[in-house]
Amino acid sequence: MRNVSCRRSCTVPLFPCLLALLMLLLVGLFAAPFISCARAEGQTLPVPSLASDVEDFVAPGYPLYGSDRPYAGFGTMPNAPLVFGGPGNATGQAPQGASALKDSEGERLLENLKSRRAGDRKAEARERARDIRDKALKQAAGTMAFQKAVRHGYGLLRETCEKRALIFDRIFNFRQLLLEGRVLPPVIRWMGPATSLKSGDNAQSVEATYRIESPARIVSRAPTWRDYLVTDFAALEPHQGYLPENGHEEDIWKEGVDLGWKEGLEQARQLFELNMARLVADYRGMLRFHLLAQRGMVSMPRLSEGKLGLKVGKRTLAINETVFRITVPAGFLPQKAWLDNRALP
């Protein structure tokens, strides 16, 4: 057999090479003016690299000089511009007005960050705890003073009524209003002129309205004005842990006491006025019932009684026991049952 060797010649295409040389020549001619200007200003040009080319493409105008800039170990910002100074600035000099960025608040914040210590968290926790205790002290002091002021203020008003007890007994004599000596009459409220809108094309108006507010009820004794006005209010003492321990807490405590005492006296006055208004309204309502009953406008409640006689138990003996019950409540009567020529109360 013959050994046949074949040689393949390697040839480079001429046209691509000429095109590459022409491109390099054009790049050199285009970059020559910028290189001369940069040398005239005393700057040094960076060594081009693939990384810098990529960064120029991603963020044009901010070329990298070396590697990415680290920021105090909290990561890097690739190809980030600097505010002033350093290679990130086109001139390498601080821009005009850069000193205006240094405000006093920023300097204090910067110093605070630099002076941060491990004990700062403990100090902040103590400060929060003190604020919480101050609020608790003020709340406890205000609550205690409020309760004591209500009891004290209402007690003064009640003592004033006791000094005029005979006058109150004559004015609010519920005993003379009882029915059959054991039934407290109903309370009838009176309301003046009023208008109510049912809808956009329907309205209703009245000159006066009477309503049975409370029905008749059986009582063991006639009520008095003291049942409405005499009352007591509890005033609790604060826990030992809520008492002040230093001068600062004493100031907080006094502030809470002053505020609670003032509000407590006002609350006592409002409660007394409310109870007095209820006393007057109930007495007038019962008196109004009697006036309407005399004019035949309202029926009397019917009281029934049943005698059980002798009732014997294992440990009790009841003689002549009687049971009372209201079988028919009071109510307004039809107009034809009213008495004529009588003005409404």
mmCIF file of C-alpha atoms in Angstrom:
data_model
loop_
_atom_site.group_PDB
_atom_site.id
_atom_site.type_symbol
_atom_site.label_atom_id
_atom_site.label_comp_id
_atom_site.label_asym_id
_atom_site.label_seq_id
_atom_site.Cartn_x
_atom_site.Cartn_y
_atom_site.Cartn_z
ATOM 1 C CA MET A 1 0.000 0.000 0.000
ATOM 2 C CA ARG A 2 1.099 3.595 -0.719
ATOM 3 C CA ASN A 3 1.079 6.081 1.993
ATOM 4 C CA VAL A 4 -0.628 9.153 0.768
ATOM 5 C CA SER A 5 -0.248 12.328 2.798
ATOM 6 C CA CYS A 6 -2.483 15.249 2.273
ATOM 7 C CA ARG A 7 -1.557 18.755 3.309
ATOM 8 C CA ARG A 8 -4.247 21.409 3.759
ATOM 9 C CA SER A 9 -3.065 24.964 3.497
ATOM 10 C CA CYS A 10 -4.519 27.538 5.926
ATOM 11 C CA THR A 11 -5.416 30.827 4.387
ATOM 12 C CA VAL A 12 -6.749 33.964 6.098
ATOM 13 C CA PRO A 13 -9.397 35.938 4.247
ATOM 14 C CA LEU A 14 -8.060 39.299 3.232
ATOM 15 C CA PHE A 15 -11.264 41.346 3.396
ATOM 16 C CA PRO A 16 -12.040 40.872 7.124
ATOM 17 C CA CYS A 17 -8.490 41.814 8.074
ATOM 18 C CA LEU A 18 -8.618 44.998 6.055
ATOM 19 C CA LEU A 19 -11.968 45.856 7.642
ATOM 20 C CA ALA A 20 -10.575 45.375 11.179
ATOM 21 C CA LEU A 21 -7.544 47.580 10.438
ATOM 22 C CA LEU A 22 -9.802 50.281 9.085
ATOM 23 C CA MET A 23 -11.968 50.158 12.233
ATOM 24 C CA LEU A 24 -8.915 50.514 14.514
ATOM 25 C CA LEU A 25 -7.693 53.472 12.474
ATOM 26 C CA LEU A 26 -11.048 55.218 12.769
ATOM 27 C CA VAL A 27 -11.197 54.604 16.542
ATOM 28 C CA GLY A 28 -7.725 56.078 16.961
ATOM 29 C CA LEU A 29 -8.575 59.160 14.933
ATOM 30 C CA PHE A 30 -11.832 59.633 16.892
ATOM 31 C CA ALA A 31 -10.245 59.229 20.370
ATOM 32 C CA ALA A 32 -7.145 61.365 19.702
ATOM 33 C CA PRO A 33 -8.771 64.738 20.595
ATOM 34 C CA PHE A 34 -10.157 63.377 23.884
ATOM 35 C CA ILE A 35 -6.807 61.874 24.834
ATOM 36 C CA SER A 36 -5.024 65.162 24.222
ATOM 37 C CA CYS A 37 -7.601 67.100 26.271
ATOM 38 C CA ALA A 38 -7.325 64.669 29.135
ATOM 39 C CA ARG A 39 -3.529 64.920 29.159
ATOM 40 C CA ALA A 40 -3.764 68.709 29.073
ATOM 41 C CA GLU A 41 -5.898 68.643 32.246
ATOM 42 C CA GLY A 42 -3.442 66.330 34.013
ATOM 43 C CA GLN A 43 -5.739 63.305 34.193
ATOM 44 C CA THR A 44 -4.768 59.731 33.637
ATOM 45 C CA LEU A 45 -6.913 57.476 31.586
ATOM 46 C CA PRO A 46 -8.111 54.173 32.929
ATOM 47 C CA VAL A 47 -6.947 50.944 31.485
ATOM 48 C CA PRO A 48 -9.822 49.631 29.432
ATOM 49 C CA SER A 49 -11.123 46.242 30.367
ATOM 50 C CA LEU A 50 -14.088 44.090 29.656
ATOM 51 C CA ALA A 51 -15.597 44.905 33.073
ATOM 52 C CA SER A 52 -15.265 48.642 32.551
ATOM 53 C CA ASP A 53 -16.774 48.379 29.089
ATOM 54 C CA VAL A 54 -19.732 46.486 30.488
ATOM 55 C CA GLU A 55 -20.174 49.018 33.310
ATOM 56 C CA ASP A 56 -19.969 51.897 30.850
ATOM 57 C CA PHE A 57 -22.734 50.251 28.901
ATOM 58 C CA VAL A 58 -24.885 49.672 32.021
ATOM 59 C CA ALA A 59 -24.306 53.120 33.578
ATOM 60 C CA PRO A 60 -22.739 55.407 30.991
ATOM 61 C CA GLY A 61 -20.925 58.445 32.296
ATOM 62 C CA TYR A 62 -19.633 56.766 35.477
ATOM 63 C CA PRO A 63 -16.588 54.650 34.518
ATOM 64 C CA LEU A 64 -15.036 52.301 37.016
ATOM 65 C CA TYR A 65 -11.498 52.924 38.245
ATOM 66 C CA GLY A 66 -10.298 49.685 39.659
ATOM 67 C CA SER A 67 -12.851 47.480 41.360
ATOM 68 C CA ASP A 68 -16.293 48.107 42.815
ATOM 69 C CA ARG A 69 -16.362 50.559 45.700
ATOM 70 C CA PRO A 70 -17.091 48.947 49.099
ATOM 71 C CA TYR A 71 -19.312 50.752 51.601
ATOM 72 C CA ALA A 72 -18.282 49.975 55.199
ATOM 73 C CA GLY A 73 -18.805 46.262 54.770
ATOM 74 C CA PHE A 74 -22.526 46.604 54.028
ATOM 75 C CA GLY A 75 -22.188 45.606 50.380
ATOM 76 C CA THR A 76 -20.855 47.223 47.250
ATOM 77 C CA MET A 77 -22.380 49.572 44.765
ATOM 78 C CA PRO A 78 -20.900 48.781 41.342
ATOM 79 C CA ASN A 79 -20.028 51.754 39.211
ATOM 80 C CA ALA A 80 -21.692 54.232 41.637
ATOM 81 C CA PRO A 81 -20.795 57.927 41.333
ATOM 82 C CA LEU A 82 -19.341 59.810 44.263
ATOM 83 C CA VAL A 83 -20.962 63.004 45.490
ATOM 84 C CA PHE A 84 -17.720 64.960 45.241
ATOM 85 C CA GLY A 85 -14.055 64.169 45.011
ATOM 86 C CA GLY A 86 -12.465 60.933 43.869
ATOM 87 C CA PRO A 87 -12.464 59.363 40.468
ATOM 88 C CA GLY A 88 -16.261 59.169 40.315
ATOM 89 C CA ASN A 89 -16.384 62.893 39.571
ATOM 90 C CA ALA A 90 -15.543 64.103 36.132
ATOM 91 C CA THR A 91 -13.209 66.821 37.438
ATOM 92 C CA GLY A 92 -12.019 65.180 40.661
ATOM 93 C CA GLN A 93 -13.003 68.331 42.602
ATOM 94 C CA ALA A 94 -15.884 69.098 44.954
ATOM 95 C CA PRO A 95 -18.764 70.762 43.129
ATOM 96 C CA GLN A 96 -19.749 74.266 44.003
ATOM 97 C CA GLY A 97 -22.136 74.550 46.958
ATOM 98 C CA ALA A 98 -21.144 71.156 48.390
ATOM 99 C CA SER A 99 -20.511 72.754 51.774
ATOM 100 C CA ALA A 100 -24.213 73.617 51.945
ATOM 101 C CA LEU A 101 -24.960 69.905 52.322
ATOM 102 C CA LYS A 102 -23.385 69.938 55.773
ATOM 103 C CA ASP A 103 -26.349 71.042 57.911
ATOM 104 C CA SER A 104 -26.389 71.021 61.683
ATOM 105 C CA GLU A 105 -29.092 68.344 61.909
ATOM 106 C CA GLY A 106 -27.101 65.992 59.723
ATOM 107 C CA GLU A 107 -23.984 66.569 61.807
ATOM 108 C CA ARG A 108 -25.861 65.781 65.009
ATOM 109 C CA LEU A 109 -27.281 62.639 63.453
ATOM 110 C CA LEU A 110 -23.826 61.619 62.319
ATOM 111 C CA GLU A 111 -22.338 62.184 65.768
ATOM 112 C CA ASN A 112 -25.189 60.235 67.332
ATOM 113 C CA LEU A 113 -24.516 57.298 65.049
ATOM 114 C CA LYS A 114 -20.799 57.433 65.825
ATOM 115 C CA SER A 115 -21.374 57.570 69.583
ATOM 116 C CA ARG A 116 -23.809 54.663 69.638
ATOM 117 C CA ARG A 117 -22.896 52.154 72.371
ATOM 118 C CA ALA A 118 -24.163 48.819 73.582
ATOM 119 C CA GLY A 119 -25.729 50.461 76.649
ATOM 120 C CA ASP A 120 -27.931 52.726 74.554
ATOM 121 C CA ARG A 121 -30.601 50.054 74.199
ATOM 122 C CA LYS A 122 -30.738 49.649 77.960
ATOM 123 C CA ALA A 123 -31.076 53.407 78.379
ATOM 124 C CA GLU A 124 -33.901 53.519 75.862
ATOM 125 C CA ALA A 125 -35.636 50.641 77.630
ATOM 126 C CA ARG A 126 -35.323 52.459 80.963
ATOM 127 C CA GLU A 127 -36.740 55.598 79.381
ATOM 128 C CA ARG A 128 -39.746 53.705 78.012
ATOM 129 C CA ALA A 129 -40.311 52.035 81.370
ATOM 130 C CA ARG A 130 -40.227 55.401 83.110
ATOM 131 C CA ASP A 131 -42.759 56.827 80.652
ATOM 132 C CA ILE A 132 -45.081 53.880 81.247
ATOM 133 C CA ARG A 133 -44.782 54.280 85.018
ATOM 134 C CA ASP A 134 -45.423 58.030 84.780
ATOM 135 C CA LYS A 135 -48.641 57.377 82.882
ATOM 136 C CA ALA A 136 -49.687 54.706 85.380
ATOM 137 C CA LEU A 137 -48.982 57.041 88.315
ATOM 138 C CA LYS A 138 -50.975 59.855 86.754
ATOM 139 C CA GLN A 139 -53.865 57.510 85.992
ATOM 140 C CA ALA A 140 -53.882 56.057 89.519
ATOM 141 C CA ALA A 141 -53.699 59.499 91.114
ATOM 142 C CA GLY A 142 -56.464 60.853 88.890
ATOM 143 C CA THR A 143 -58.750 57.874 89.544
ATOM 144 C CA MET A 144 -58.283 58.055 93.307
ATOM 145 C CA ALA A 145 -58.846 61.826 93.387
ATOM 146 C CA PHE A 146 -61.868 61.536 91.076
ATOM 147 C CA GLN A 147 -63.605 58.967 93.296
ATOM 148 C CA LYS A 148 -62.913 60.886 96.493
ATOM 149 C CA ALA A 149 -64.022 64.164 94.907
ATOM 150 C CA VAL A 150 -67.315 62.620 93.755
ATOM 151 C CA ARG A 151 -68.030 61.279 97.220
ATOM 152 C CA HIS A 152 -66.997 64.529 98.896
ATOM 153 C CA GLY A 153 -68.836 66.852 96.503
ATOM 154 C CA TYR A 154 -72.034 64.804 96.485
ATOM 155 C CA GLY A 155 -71.897 64.589 100.274
ATOM 156 C CA LEU A 156 -71.831 68.387 100.538
ATOM 157 C CA LEU A 157 -74.910 68.674 98.316
ATOM 158 C CA ARG A 158 -76.700 65.996 100.308
ATOM 159 C CA GLU A 159 -75.934 67.814 103.569
ATOM 160 C CA THR A 160 -77.477 70.946 102.081
ATOM 161 C CA CYS A 161 -80.675 69.001 101.408
ATOM 162 C CA GLU A 162 -80.701 67.565 104.921
ATOM 163 C CA LYS A 163 -80.646 71.087 106.327
ATOM 164 C CA ARG A 164 -83.865 71.713 104.390
ATOM 165 C CA ALA A 165 -85.402 68.317 105.099
ATOM 166 C CA LEU A 166 -88.721 69.725 106.354
ATOM 167 C CA ILE A 167 -89.184 71.714 103.166
ATOM 168 C CA PHE A 168 -88.397 68.665 101.031
ATOM 169 C CA ASP A 169 -90.797 66.522 103.063
ATOM 170 C CA ARG A 170 -93.663 68.933 102.413
ATOM 171 C CA ILE A 171 -92.915 69.366 98.721
ATOM 172 C CA PHE A 172 -92.321 65.720 97.845
ATOM 173 C CA ASN A 173 -95.009 63.999 99.899
ATOM 174 C CA PHE A 174 -95.448 60.667 98.121
ATOM 175 C CA ARG A 175 -97.671 59.280 100.884
ATOM 176 C CA GLN A 176 -100.636 61.388 99.826
ATOM 177 C CA LEU A 177 -100.330 60.053 96.263
ATOM 178 C CA LEU A 178 -100.626 56.349 97.155
ATOM 179 C CA LEU A 179 -103.643 54.433 95.890
ATOM 180 C CA GLU A 180 -105.435 52.439 98.585
ATOM 181 C CA GLY A 181 -102.457 53.046 100.823
ATOM 182 C CA ARG A 182 -100.177 50.551 99.097
ATOM 183 C CA VAL A 183 -100.101 51.201 95.323
ATOM 184 C CA LEU A 184 -97.728 53.765 93.885
ATOM 185 C CA PRO A 185 -99.513 55.449 90.966
ATOM 186 C CA PRO A 186 -98.193 55.400 87.424
ATOM 187 C CA VAL A 187 -95.824 58.088 86.184
ATOM 188 C CA ILE A 188 -97.258 59.975 83.201
ATOM 189 C CA ARG A 189 -94.865 62.054 81.135
ATOM 190 C CA TRP A 190 -95.954 65.102 79.185
ATOM 191 C CA MET A 191 -94.267 66.181 75.968
ATOM 192 C CA GLY A 192 -94.953 69.434 74.166
ATOM 193 C CA PRO A 193 -95.471 70.179 70.477
ATOM 194 C CA ALA A 194 -93.544 67.929 68.135
ATOM 195 C CA THR A 195 -93.373 67.096 64.442
ATOM 196 C CA SER A 196 -92.263 63.808 62.933
ATOM 197 C CA LEU A 197 -91.506 63.114 59.278
ATOM 198 C CA LYS A 198 -92.793 59.764 58.096
ATOM 199 C CA SER A 199 -91.474 60.169 54.569
ATOM 200 C CA GLY A 200 -90.779 62.851 52.012
ATOM 201 C CA ASP A 201 -94.517 63.392 51.415
ATOM 202 C CA ASN A 202 -95.880 62.497 54.863
ATOM 203 C CA ALA A 203 -95.457 64.346 58.178
ATOM 204 C CA GLN A 204 -97.235 64.347 61.526
ATOM 205 C CA SER A 205 -97.414 67.037 64.215
ATOM 206 C CA VAL A 206 -98.961 67.079 67.698
ATOM 207 C CA GLU A 207 -99.523 69.833 70.242
ATOM 208 C CA ALA A 208 -98.987 67.609 73.278
ATOM 209 C CA THR A 209 -98.386 63.960 74.104
ATOM 210 C CA TYR A 210 -99.086 62.049 77.326
ATOM 211 C CA ARG A 211 -97.430 58.719 77.931
ATOM 212 C CA ILE A 212 -97.433 56.281 80.843
ATOM 213 C CA GLU A 213 -93.732 56.046 81.580
ATOM 214 C CA SER A 214 -93.865 53.756 84.629
ATOM 215 C CA PRO A 215 -96.840 51.516 85.539
ATOM 216 C CA ALA A 216 -98.435 51.335 88.942
ATOM 217 C CA ARG A 217 -96.707 49.087 91.455
ATOM 218 C CA ILE A 218 -97.303 47.779 94.934
ATOM 219 C CA VAL A 219 -94.960 49.158 97.602
ATOM 220 C CA SER A 220 -94.480 48.410 101.277
ATOM 221 C CA ARG A 221 -94.023 52.100 102.108
ATOM 222 C CA ALA A 222 -94.228 55.420 100.341
ATOM 223 C CA PRO A 223 -90.932 56.579 98.849
ATOM 224 C CA THR A 224 -89.286 59.791 99.997
ATOM 225 C CA TRP A 225 -86.967 62.310 98.406
ATOM 226 C CA ARG A 226 -84.059 60.582 100.164
ATOM 227 C CA ASP A 227 -84.616 57.481 98.029
ATOM 228 C CA TYR A 228 -83.696 59.620 95.026
ATOM 229 C CA LEU A 229 -81.007 61.915 96.399
ATOM 230 C CA VAL A 230 -79.202 59.973 99.105
ATOM 231 C CA THR A 231 -76.547 57.679 97.695
ATOM 232 C CA ASP A 232 -72.988 56.710 98.481
ATOM 233 C CA PHE A 233 -69.960 56.323 96.257
ATOM 234 C CA ALA A 234 -66.982 54.052 96.808
ATOM 235 C CA ALA A 235 -63.493 55.545 96.849
ATOM 236 C CA LEU A 236 -60.715 52.960 96.616
ATOM 237 C CA GLU A 237 -57.150 53.450 97.767
ATOM 238 C CA PRO A 238 -54.367 52.870 95.213
ATOM 239 C CA HIS A 239 -51.962 49.958 95.478
ATOM 240 C CA GLN A 240 -48.670 50.592 97.222
ATOM 241 C CA GLY A 241 -46.819 50.097 93.957
ATOM 242 C CA TYR A 242 -48.620 53.057 92.388
ATOM 243 C CA LEU A 243 -47.427 55.581 94.959
ATOM 244 C CA PRO A 244 -44.635 58.057 94.045
ATOM 245 C CA GLU A 245 -41.078 57.210 95.043
ATOM 246 C CA ASN A 246 -39.108 60.353 94.133
ATOM 247 C CA GLY A 247 -39.507 64.025 93.353
ATOM 248 C CA HIS A 248 -40.238 63.503 89.676
ATOM 249 C CA GLU A 249 -42.987 60.999 90.429
ATOM 250 C CA GLU A 250 -44.423 63.307 93.105
ATOM 251 C CA ASP A 251 -44.888 66.013 90.481
ATOM 252 C CA ILE A 252 -46.652 63.528 88.204
ATOM 253 C CA TRP A 253 -48.812 62.389 91.117
ATOM 254 C CA LYS A 254 -49.846 65.934 92.054
ATOM 255 C CA GLU A 255 -50.750 66.706 88.470
ATOM 256 C CA GLY A 256 -53.009 63.643 88.299
ATOM 257 C CA VAL A 257 -54.620 64.460 91.660
ATOM 258 C CA ASP A 258 -55.444 68.031 90.626
ATOM 259 C CA LEU A 259 -57.005 66.900 87.373
ATOM 260 C CA GLY A 260 -58.994 64.048 88.958
ATOM 261 C CA TRP A 261 -60.256 66.216 91.818
ATOM 262 C CA LYS A 262 -61.549 68.897 89.470
ATOM 263 C CA GLU A 263 -63.335 66.374 87.257
ATOM 264 C CA GLY A 264 -64.747 64.560 90.308
ATOM 265 C CA LEU A 265 -66.408 67.678 91.713
ATOM 266 C CA GLU A 266 -67.982 68.399 88.349
ATOM 267 C CA GLN A 267 -69.210 64.808 88.109
ATOM 268 C CA ALA A 268 -70.758 65.046 91.596
ATOM 269 C CA ARG A 269 -72.678 68.157 90.581
ATOM 270 C CA GLN A 270 -73.977 66.493 87.415
ATOM 271 C CA LEU A 271 -75.058 63.366 89.295
ATOM 272 C CA PHE A 272 -76.930 65.427 91.876
ATOM 273 C CA GLU A 273 -78.712 67.404 89.162
ATOM 274 C CA LEU A 274 -79.649 64.167 87.400
ATOM 275 C CA ASN A 275 -81.098 62.612 90.571
ATOM 276 C CA MET A 276 -82.966 65.812 91.419
ATOM 277 C CA ALA A 277 -84.458 65.947 87.927
ATOM 278 C CA ARG A 278 -85.595 62.324 88.247
ATOM 279 C CA LEU A 279 -87.217 63.084 91.624
ATOM 280 C CA VAL A 280 -89.121 66.080 90.257
ATOM 281 C CA ALA A 281 -90.169 64.245 87.082
ATOM 282 C CA ASP A 282 -91.511 61.198 88.952
ATOM 283 C CA TYR A 283 -93.442 63.285 91.469
ATOM 284 C CA ARG A 284 -94.960 65.457 88.757
ATOM 285 C CA GLY A 285 -95.822 62.353 86.732
ATOM 286 C CA MET A 286 -97.702 60.764 89.639
ATOM 287 C CA LEU A 287 -99.479 64.022 90.395
ATOM 288 C CA ARG A 288 -100.427 64.318 86.714
ATOM 289 C CA PHE A 289 -101.961 60.835 86.877
ATOM 290 C CA HIS A 290 -104.276 61.910 89.684
ATOM 291 C CA LEU A 291 -105.365 64.997 87.744
ATOM 292 C CA LEU A 292 -106.097 62.986 84.593
ATOM 293 C CA ALA A 293 -107.938 60.330 86.620
ATOM 294 C CA GLN A 294 -110.187 62.982 88.155
ATOM 295 C CA ARG A 295 -111.118 64.149 84.654
ATOM 296 C CA GLY A 296 -111.919 60.649 83.493
ATOM 297 C CA MET A 297 -109.071 60.509 80.987
ATOM 298 C CA VAL A 298 -107.222 57.576 82.536
ATOM 299 C CA SER A 299 -108.449 54.522 84.404
ATOM 300 C CA MET A 300 -107.390 53.573 87.886
ATOM 301 C CA PRO A 301 -105.365 50.385 88.374
ATOM 302 C CA ARG A 302 -107.401 47.596 89.909
ATOM 303 C CA LEU A 303 -106.006 45.996 93.030
ATOM 304 C CA SER A 304 -107.232 42.544 93.984
ATOM 305 C CA GLU A 305 -106.621 40.821 97.277
ATOM 306 C CA GLY A 306 -107.038 37.269 98.423
ATOM 307 C CA LYS A 307 -107.271 36.162 102.041
ATOM 308 C CA LEU A 308 -105.533 32.888 102.728
ATOM 309 C CA GLY A 309 -106.472 32.833 106.408
ATOM 310 C CA LEU A 310 -104.223 30.597 108.450
ATOM 311 C CA LYS A 311 -101.052 29.254 106.870
ATOM 312 C CA VAL A 312 -99.031 26.718 108.780
ATOM 313 C CA GLY A 313 -95.540 25.548 107.939
ATOM 314 C CA LYS A 314 -92.991 23.381 109.722
ATOM 315 C CA ARG A 315 -91.253 26.376 111.238
ATOM 316 C CA THR A 316 -93.691 29.251 110.542
ATOM 317 C CA LEU A 317 -97.294 30.117 111.308
ATOM 318 C CA ALA A 318 -99.009 32.920 109.354
ATOM 319 C CA ILE A 319 -102.359 34.194 110.593
ATOM 320 C CA ASN A 320 -104.803 36.019 108.333
ATOM 321 C CA GLU A 321 -102.415 36.126 105.373
ATOM 322 C CA THR A 322 -103.570 38.309 102.474
ATOM 323 C CA VAL A 323 -102.190 38.389 98.923
ATOM 324 C CA PHE A 324 -102.414 41.602 96.839
ATOM 325 C CA ARG A 325 -102.100 41.771 93.077
ATOM 326 C CA ILE A 326 -102.689 44.420 90.409
ATOM 327 C CA THR A 327 -104.998 42.681 87.985
ATOM 328 C CA VAL A 328 -105.835 45.587 85.648
ATOM 329 C CA PRO A 329 -103.177 48.223 84.963
ATOM 330 C CA ALA A 330 -103.979 51.874 84.404
ATOM 331 C CA GLY A 331 -104.618 53.091 80.860
ATOM 332 C CA PHE A 332 -106.028 56.002 78.888
ATOM 333 C CA LEU A 333 -109.802 55.963 78.349
ATOM 334 C CA PRO A 334 -111.684 56.759 75.121
ATOM 335 C CA GLN A 335 -112.539 60.394 74.480
ATOM 336 C CA LYS A 336 -116.260 59.891 75.085
ATOM 337 C CA ALA A 337 -115.509 59.011 78.713
ATOM 338 C CA TRP A 338 -113.774 62.296 79.406
ATOM 339 C CA LEU A 339 -115.359 65.040 81.467
ATOM 340 C CA ASP A 340 -116.211 68.177 79.474
ATOM 341 C CA ASN A 341 -114.978 71.735 79.975
ATOM 342 C CA ARG A 342 -111.736 70.697 81.637
ATOM 343 C CA ALA A 343 -108.327 71.929 80.533
ATOM 344 C CA LEU A 344 -105.553 69.414 80.187
ATOM 345 C CA PRO A 345 -102.872 69.583 82.905
#
